[in-house]
Each structure stands twice: as structure tokens, then as C-alpha cells.
Amino acid sequence: EAKVSAAAPGLWRRLASMGYEAILLFGVSFFAAWLFFFASGGRDATGGWARALLQLFILAVFAGYFLWCWLRGGQTLAMKAWHIRLVDVTPAKALLRFVLALLLFPLSIAWALFDRDRQFLHDRLAGTRLVSA
């Protein structure tokens, strides 16, 4: 296994990893939307309940992607590229981290500027940590 440092990676490295993750998630969401349209027989999903269902489906796909990656080694593809690893993770903590990251995103990044260990707020609350890998 790769060597892991207890220190949190720098904020700019974590933000760069998030940017890379956003690009990857665009592809994941495109595939998820295609799958949704295929499964629904090509119905229009631009309004009403179909739109809400599509958004929930894409959110569930994102959750599945992150939880699967975090629980299988603590790293998504972007985290591997930027040598960042999530540690102290369990299934419950991974799900809590995902939900908190969605709800607290801007505040969580600002929190890292003042946190004694430079961790994000969603990691602090979920009991997980990002470390350099």
C-alpha cells in the first residue's frame, strides 16, 4: 500500500482535485441521464415529476460513485491523481460525509482555512480525514 502522511493536503491541491472531480462527474451524469432516458423509453424529462426523478437518480449515482470509491481504498480517480486519501471511513461515515459535503459545501471549504488540522467541516463532522497519499 502507498505511504500515507497524517497531514492534510494543501487547500489548493484539494480544490484542484475537486475541479478534476467535477469534470469526471460531468461524464458520469451524462451516462446516468442517458441510462435514465433509455430506461424510461425516451420520455421527456425536462419538467414535472420526471425531471425530479432524473435529478434524484443522478444524485443517487453520484452517491454510489463516491461511496464505492471511498470504501474501496479511500480514493476517487481525482483523489488518486492528486495523491489524496480519505481515512477513518466506514459506510455510515461515508454516507454522512457525502450528505454534509452537499449541504455545507461553501462553508466547509472556508472552515478548512481556520481548522487546526486544515480539514473540511464535513470531514470534521463525519469523523473522516483527508491525508496526503
N, CA, C and O of each residue as an XYZ file, in Angstrom:
532
protein
N       0.844     -1.181      0.000
C       0.000      0.000      0.000
C       0.886      1.240      0.000
O       2.001      1.235      0.522
N       0.353      2.306     -0.605
C       1.104      3.552     -0.710
C       1.280      4.183      0.664
O       0.459      4.001      1.563
N       2.367      4.926      0.803
C       2.643      5.627      2.054
C       1.640      6.764      2.232
O       1.332      7.480      1.280
N       1.136      6.925      3.450
C       0.140      7.943      3.755
C       0.698      8.861      4.827
O       1.211      8.398      5.846
N       0.597     10.174      4.595
C       1.016     11.169      5.581
C      -0.202     11.582      6.395
O      -1.305     11.696      5.858
N      -0.004     11.805      7.681
C      -1.110     12.218      8.546
C      -1.539     13.653      8.285
O      -2.630     14.055      8.689
N      -0.699     14.429      7.617
C      -1.012     15.834      7.363
C      -2.056     15.960      6.254
O      -2.066     15.189      5.294
N      -2.922     16.941      6.409
C      -3.918     17.215      5.374
C      -3.218     17.790      4.147
O      -2.283     18.579      4.286
N      -3.650     17.412      2.961
C      -3.088     18.023      1.752
C      -3.438     19.513      1.723
O      -4.411     19.937      2.346
N      -2.660     20.285      1.016
C      -2.924     21.715      0.922
C      -4.291     21.999      0.320
O      -4.819     21.201     -0.454
N      -4.857     23.144      0.683
C      -6.181     23.515      0.210
C      -6.225     23.615     -1.313
O      -7.188     23.164     -1.933
N      -5.203     24.193     -1.916
C      -5.206     24.339     -3.373
C      -5.190     22.976     -4.059
O      -5.830     22.800     -5.096
N      -4.473     22.020     -3.498
C      -4.454     20.667     -4.066
C      -5.827     20.013     -3.948
O      -6.276     19.335     -4.872
N      -6.484     20.214     -2.826
C      -7.828     19.655     -2.651
C      -8.834     20.322     -3.595
O      -9.716     19.656     -4.137
N      -8.700     21.631     -3.790
C      -9.588     22.331     -4.723
C      -9.332     21.892     -6.165
O     -10.270     21.755     -6.950
N      -8.076     21.674     -6.507
C      -7.758     21.172     -7.846
C      -8.351     19.782     -8.051
O      -8.857     19.469     -9.129
N      -8.288     18.965     -7.031
C      -8.888     17.637     -7.098
C     -10.401     17.746     -7.293
O     -10.988     16.969     -8.046
N     -11.031     18.708     -6.614
C     -12.478     18.914     -6.779
C     -12.806     19.350     -8.209
O     -13.811     18.926     -8.779
N     -11.957     20.191     -8.777
C     -12.170     20.611    -10.162
C     -12.088     19.442    -11.118
O     -12.907     19.319    -12.029
N     -11.107     18.586    -10.917
C     -10.957     17.382    -11.724
C     -12.164     16.478    -11.522
O     -12.681     15.896    -12.476
N     -12.604     16.365    -10.284
C     -13.777     15.536     -9.965
C     -15.007     16.055    -10.699
O     -15.807     15.264    -11.197
N     -15.166     17.378    -10.771
C     -16.319     17.966    -11.462
C     -16.331     17.571    -12.929
O     -17.391     17.290    -13.488
N     -15.162     17.548    -13.555
C     -15.076     17.139    -14.958
C     -15.480     15.672    -15.108
O     -16.211     15.318    -16.033
N     -15.006     14.827    -14.202
C     -15.367     13.408    -14.245
C     -16.862     13.215    -13.995
O     -17.499     12.383    -14.640
N     -17.420     13.987    -13.057
C     -18.836     13.859    -12.742
C     -19.726     14.305    -13.903
O     -20.855     13.833    -14.034
N     -19.228     15.202    -14.735
C     -19.989     15.583    -15.924
C     -20.229     14.347    -16.791
O     -21.343     14.108    -17.256
N     -19.165     13.566    -17.001
C     -19.307     12.340    -17.782
C     -20.208     11.324    -17.112
O     -21.017     10.672    -17.773
N     -20.071     11.187    -15.800
C     -20.910     10.254    -15.045
C     -22.373     10.680    -15.149
O     -23.247      9.838    -15.351
N     -22.648     11.974    -15.013
C     -24.037     12.447    -15.082
C     -24.603     12.292    -16.489
O     -25.785     11.990    -16.650
N     -23.777     12.494    -17.497
C     -24.217     12.303    -18.883
C     -24.641     10.856    -19.103
O     -25.694     10.594    -19.685
N     -23.817      9.913    -18.635
C     -24.139      8.496    -18.770
C     -25.392      8.142    -17.966
O     -26.248      7.399    -18.446
N     -25.502      8.673    -16.744
C     -26.676      8.397    -15.905
C     -27.948      8.931    -16.564
O     -28.980      8.259    -16.543
N     -27.889     10.127    -17.148
C     -29.061     10.694    -17.824
C     -29.426      9.845    -19.040
O     -30.605      9.586    -19.280
N     -28.438      9.416    -19.799
C     -28.703      8.543    -20.948
C     -29.369      7.253    -20.492
O     -30.338      6.804    -21.105
N     -28.862      6.659    -19.430
C     -29.437      5.433    -18.884
C     -30.889      5.669    -18.439
O     -31.761      4.835    -18.685
N     -31.137      6.790    -17.793
C     -32.484      7.137    -17.351
C     -33.424      7.263    -18.546
O     -34.522      6.706    -18.531
N     -33.002      7.992    -19.581
C     -33.847      8.167    -20.767
C     -34.093      6.838    -21.478
O     -35.199      6.573    -21.949
N     -33.064      6.015    -21.550
C     -33.197      4.695    -22.182
C     -34.195      3.846    -21.403
O     -35.074      3.217    -21.991
N     -34.056      3.828    -20.073
C     -34.936      3.013    -19.229
C     -36.375      3.529    -19.230
O     -37.315      2.753    -19.057
N     -36.546      4.832    -19.425
C     -37.893      5.405    -19.400
C     -38.540      5.419    -20.783
O     -39.616      5.992    -20.955
N     -37.907      4.807    -21.754
C     -38.484      4.760    -23.095
C     -38.382      6.063    -23.845
O     -39.150      6.306    -24.777
N     -37.439      6.915    -23.451
C     -37.211      8.178    -24.154
C     -38.220      9.260    -23.843
O     -38.365     10.209    -24.613
N     -38.927      9.136    -22.718
C     -39.888     10.170    -22.341
C     -39.179     11.489    -22.035
O     -38.016     11.513    -21.632
N     -39.893     12.551    -22.231
C     -39.364     13.879    -21.928
C     -39.215     14.033    -20.415
O     -40.176     13.845    -19.669
N     -38.014     14.372    -19.970
C     -37.762     14.532    -18.528
C     -37.338     15.960    -18.209
O     -36.531     16.183    -17.306
N     -37.877     16.928    -18.946
C     -37.481     18.316    -18.729
C     -38.412     19.064    -17.790
O     -38.182     20.237    -17.496
N     -39.451     18.407    -17.320
C     -40.355     19.083    -16.414
C     -41.111     18.106    -15.529
O     -41.139     16.901    -15.779
N     -41.724     18.661    -14.486
C     -42.577     17.871    -13.616
C     -41.854     16.786    -12.852
O     -40.670     16.895    -12.533
N     -42.602     15.735    -12.568
C     -42.075     14.637    -11.747
C     -40.918     13.920    -12.432
O     -40.021     13.421    -11.752
N     -40.918     13.855    -13.777
C     -39.845     13.157    -14.488
C     -38.510     13.860    -14.268
O     -37.475     13.213    -14.107
N     -38.546     15.180    -14.262
C     -37.318     15.945    -14.023
C     -36.795     15.696    -12.607
O     -35.600     15.472    -12.409
N     -37.691     15.737    -11.633
C     -37.297     15.486    -10.246
C     -36.741     14.070    -10.089
O     -35.761     13.859     -9.376
N     -37.364     13.117    -10.751
C     -36.895     11.735    -10.691
C     -35.508     11.594    -11.324
O     -34.650     10.883    -10.800
N     -35.297     12.273    -12.448
C     -33.975     12.256    -13.091
C     -32.920     12.854    -12.168
O     -31.828     12.298    -12.043
N     -33.223     13.965    -11.525
C     -32.273     14.598    -10.623
C     -31.957     13.702     -9.436
O     -30.803     13.609     -9.019
N     -32.971     13.042     -8.889
C     -32.737     12.098     -7.789
C     -31.897     10.914     -8.246
O     -31.034     10.435     -7.509
N     -32.150     10.445     -9.459
C     -31.372      9.326     -9.995
C     -29.898      9.714    -10.138
O     -29.013      8.954     -9.747
N     -29.641     10.886    -10.693
C     -28.254     11.338    -10.858
C     -27.595     11.528     -9.493
O     -26.427     11.176     -9.326
N     -28.306     12.070     -8.528
C     -27.769     12.221     -7.174
C     -27.430     10.849     -6.578
O     -26.391     10.692     -5.939
N     -28.296      9.868     -6.785
C     -28.037      8.512     -6.287
C     -26.825      7.895     -6.976
O     -26.043      7.194     -6.333
N     -26.657      8.142     -8.266
C     -25.475      7.648     -8.989
C     -24.215      8.295     -8.425
O     -23.213      7.612     -8.212
N     -24.253      9.603     -8.180
C     -23.109     10.296     -7.571
C     -22.779      9.697     -6.205
O     -21.618      9.424     -5.903
N     -23.813      9.494     -5.381
C     -23.599      8.910     -4.056
C     -22.963      7.530     -4.184
O     -22.020      7.207     -3.462
N     -23.476      6.723     -5.097
C     -22.911      5.393     -5.310
C     -21.459      5.454     -5.741
O     -20.633      4.679     -5.258
N     -21.140      6.367     -6.646
C     -19.758      6.535     -7.124
C     -18.820      6.889     -5.971
O     -17.787      6.247     -5.779
N     -19.193      7.921     -5.203
C     -18.319      8.352     -4.112
C     -18.190      7.296     -3.026
O     -17.083      6.996     -2.578
N     -19.314      6.731     -2.600
C     -19.256      5.726     -1.538
C     -18.455      4.506     -1.965
O     -17.662      3.983     -1.183
N     -18.648      4.052     -3.181
C     -17.904      2.891     -3.679
C     -16.402      3.188     -3.677
O     -15.608      2.367     -3.218
N     -16.016      4.347     -4.184
C     -14.588      4.706     -4.236
C     -14.004      4.884     -2.839
O     -12.935      4.352     -2.540
N     -14.693      5.621     -1.993
C     -14.168      5.881     -0.650
C     -14.043      4.611      0.166
O     -13.104      4.473      0.950
N     -14.969      3.682      0.000
C     -14.946      2.451      0.791
C     -14.020      1.389      0.209
O     -13.713      0.408      0.887
N     -13.571      1.564     -1.029
C     -12.666      0.617     -1.668
C     -11.215      1.094     -1.676
O     -10.442      0.646     -2.522
N     -10.831      1.951     -0.799
C      -9.451      2.413     -0.767
C      -9.306      3.884     -0.437
O      -8.191      4.400     -0.368
N     -10.425      4.565     -0.231
C     -10.364      5.949      0.199
C     -10.085      6.967     -0.880
O      -9.804      8.126     -0.577
N     -10.158      6.550     -2.158
C      -9.809      7.487     -3.219
C     -10.719      7.351     -4.433
O     -11.014      6.246     -4.889
N     -11.158      8.499     -4.946
C     -11.787      8.548     -6.257
C     -10.656      8.683     -7.277
O      -9.493      8.808     -6.896
N     -10.985      8.658     -8.554
C      -9.953      8.817     -9.574
C      -9.233     10.161     -9.429
O      -8.010     10.229     -9.550
N      -9.993     11.225     -9.171
C      -9.379     12.552     -8.990
C      -8.480     12.573     -7.764
O      -7.402     13.166     -7.797
N      -8.910     11.933     -6.683
C      -8.097     11.889     -5.468
C      -6.804     11.114     -5.713
O      -5.757     11.475     -5.175
N      -6.865     10.061     -6.513
C      -5.652      9.313     -6.854
C      -4.690     10.202     -7.637
O      -3.488     10.215     -7.371
N      -5.225     10.941     -8.598
C      -4.383     11.813     -9.426
C      -3.692     12.884     -8.592
O      -2.561     13.268     -8.891
N      -4.360     13.369     -7.550
C      -3.811     14.436     -6.719
C      -3.226     13.909     -5.407
O      -2.899     14.696     -4.519
N      -3.094     12.600     -5.279
C      -2.456     11.955     -4.113
C      -3.116     12.365     -2.802
O      -2.465     12.822     -1.863
N      -4.430     12.185     -2.776
C      -5.234     12.483     -1.592
C      -6.010     11.224     -1.224
O      -6.529     10.529     -2.099
N      -6.086     10.936      0.057
C      -6.820      9.747      0.503
C      -7.727     10.107      1.677
O      -7.366     10.899      2.548
N      -8.908      9.504      1.674
C      -9.849      9.628      2.778
C      -9.588      8.481      3.743
O      -9.554      7.319      3.338
N      -9.405      8.806      5.020
C      -9.132      7.771      6.021
C     -10.174      7.849      7.133
O     -10.959      8.794      7.212
N     -10.159      6.829      7.987
C     -11.110      6.706      9.094
C     -12.542      6.625      8.562
O     -13.461      7.183      9.161
N     -12.728      5.934      7.441
C     -14.033      5.893      6.781
C     -14.722      4.548      7.014
O     -14.091      3.491      6.979
N     -16.020      4.618      7.250
C     -16.902      3.459      7.351
C     -18.087      3.748      6.424
O     -18.234      4.880      5.962
N     -18.927      2.761      6.145
C     -20.090      3.065      5.294
C     -20.960      4.208      5.840
O     -21.377      5.080      5.078
N     -21.232      4.211      7.128
C     -22.061      5.275      7.711
C     -21.363      6.626      7.615
O     -21.996      7.629      7.285
N     -20.065      6.660      7.900
C     -19.317      7.919      7.818
C     -19.228      8.412      6.377
O     -19.292      9.617      6.132
N     -19.080      7.497      5.426
C     -19.003      7.883      4.016
C     -20.312      8.520      3.562
O     -20.301      9.544      2.878
N     -21.434      7.923      3.936
C     -22.729      8.482      3.567
C     -22.943      9.837      4.240
O     -23.416     10.777      3.602
N     -22.598      9.940      5.519
C     -22.724     11.214      6.227
C     -21.835     12.280      5.586
O     -22.255     13.426      5.425
N     -20.619     11.909      5.225
C     -19.696     12.847      4.581
C     -20.266     13.354      3.257
O     -20.189     14.547      2.963
N     -20.836     12.453      2.461
C     -21.427     12.834      1.179
C     -22.559     13.845      1.384
O     -22.596     14.876      0.713
N     -23.471     13.555      2.297
C     -24.613     14.433      2.544
C     -24.145     15.783      3.090
O     -24.606     16.830      2.634
N     -23.242     15.762      4.053
C     -22.747     17.018      4.629
C     -21.984     17.845      3.605
O     -22.097     19.071      3.592
N     -21.211     17.191      2.749
C     -20.474     17.928      1.715
C     -21.438     18.642      0.776
O     -21.177     19.770      0.358
N     -22.545     17.996      0.443
C     -23.551     18.646     -0.410
C     -24.194     19.838      0.293
O     -24.374     20.898     -0.306
N     -24.533     19.660      1.546
C     -25.265     20.695      2.274
C     -24.397     21.867      2.716
O     -24.869     23.001      2.802
N     -23.123     21.588      2.997
C     -22.252     22.601      3.604
C     -21.110     23.054      2.698
O     -20.158     23.668      3.180
N     -21.181     22.768      1.397
C     -20.032     22.935      0.513
C     -19.252     24.243      0.685
O     -18.069     24.180      1.020
N     -19.848     25.425      0.475
C     -19.020     26.639      0.586
C     -18.482     26.870      1.996
O     -17.322     27.239      2.175
N     -19.330     26.650      2.985
C     -18.915     26.827      4.378
C     -17.798     25.852      4.740
O     -16.868     26.204      5.465
N     -17.896     24.636      4.233
C     -16.917     23.607      4.546
C     -15.518     23.970      4.037
O     -14.519     23.700      4.703
N     -15.459     24.576      2.867
C     -14.160     24.993      2.314
C     -13.592     26.144      3.140
O     -12.404     26.144      3.462
N     -14.416     27.111      3.483
C     -13.962     28.233      4.311
C     -13.484     27.738      5.672
O     -12.507     28.250      6.219
N     -14.173     26.747      6.210
C     -13.802     26.169      7.503
C     -12.366     25.675      7.487
O     -11.650     25.845      8.473
N     -11.929     25.069      6.393
C     -10.584     24.498      6.295
C      -9.498     25.552      6.480
O      -8.380     25.221      6.877
N      -9.806     26.801      6.202
C      -8.824     27.872      6.380
C      -8.496     28.107      7.847
O      -7.412     28.591      8.173
N      -9.431     27.767      8.739
C      -9.268     28.054     10.160
C      -9.162     26.809     11.033
O      -8.801     26.907     12.206
N      -9.471     25.651     10.481
C      -9.423     24.409     11.252
C      -7.983     24.100     11.666
O      -7.060     24.272     10.869
N      -7.786     23.648     12.897
C      -6.430     23.396     13.407
C      -5.677     22.345     12.586
O      -4.449     22.387     12.502
N      -6.423     21.386     11.970
C      -5.793     20.354     11.148
C      -6.020     20.585      9.657
O      -5.681     19.732      8.837
N      -6.586     21.728      9.307
C      -6.874     22.113      7.921
C      -7.860     21.158      7.237
O      -7.821     20.985      6.018
N      -8.740     20.544      8.029
C      -9.740     19.626      7.482
C     -11.005     20.403      7.102
O     -11.280     21.472      7.647
N     -11.762     19.845      6.162
C     -13.046     20.424      5.799
C     -14.046     20.191      6.926
O     -13.901     19.252      7.708
N     -15.066     21.053      7.004
C     -16.089     20.911      8.031
C     -16.831     19.583      7.899
O     -17.128     18.942      8.907
N     -17.135     19.163      6.670
C     -17.866     17.904      6.512
C     -17.034     16.709      6.970
O     -17.597     15.716      7.431
N     -15.710     16.780      6.854
C     -14.856     15.713      7.391
C     -14.835     15.759      8.910
O     -14.912     14.721      9.568
N     -14.733     16.935      9.457
C     -14.714     17.091     10.915
C     -16.005     16.511     11.518
O     -15.960     15.773     12.502
N     -17.153     16.853     10.918
C     -18.439     16.386     11.443
C     -18.681     14.907     11.202
O     -19.326     14.247     12.018
N     -18.176     14.373     10.096
C     -18.378     12.950      9.776
C     -17.363     12.051     10.472
O     -17.553     10.837     10.534
N     -16.282     12.638     10.997
C     -15.254     11.833     11.657
C     -14.282     11.196     10.683
O     -13.653     10.186     11.000
N     -14.155     11.781      9.497
C     -13.186     11.315      8.491
C     -12.099     12.363      8.339
O     -12.220     13.479      8.844
N     -11.025     11.989      7.633
C      -9.927     12.927      7.389
C      -9.372     12.725      5.994
O      -9.335     11.604      5.487
N      -8.935     13.824      5.370
C      -8.177     13.749      4.131
C      -6.705     13.848      4.460
O      -6.285     14.712      5.230
N      -5.916     12.951      3.868
C      -4.472     12.947      4.105
C      -3.750     12.875      2.767
O      -4.337     12.500      1.751
N      -2.482     13.234      2.778
C      -1.652     13.093      1.592
C      -1.277     11.631      1.418
O      -0.879     10.964      2.372
N      -1.408     11.139      0.194
C      -1.115      9.729     -0.076
C       0.115      9.644     -0.987
O       0.544      8.547     -1.345
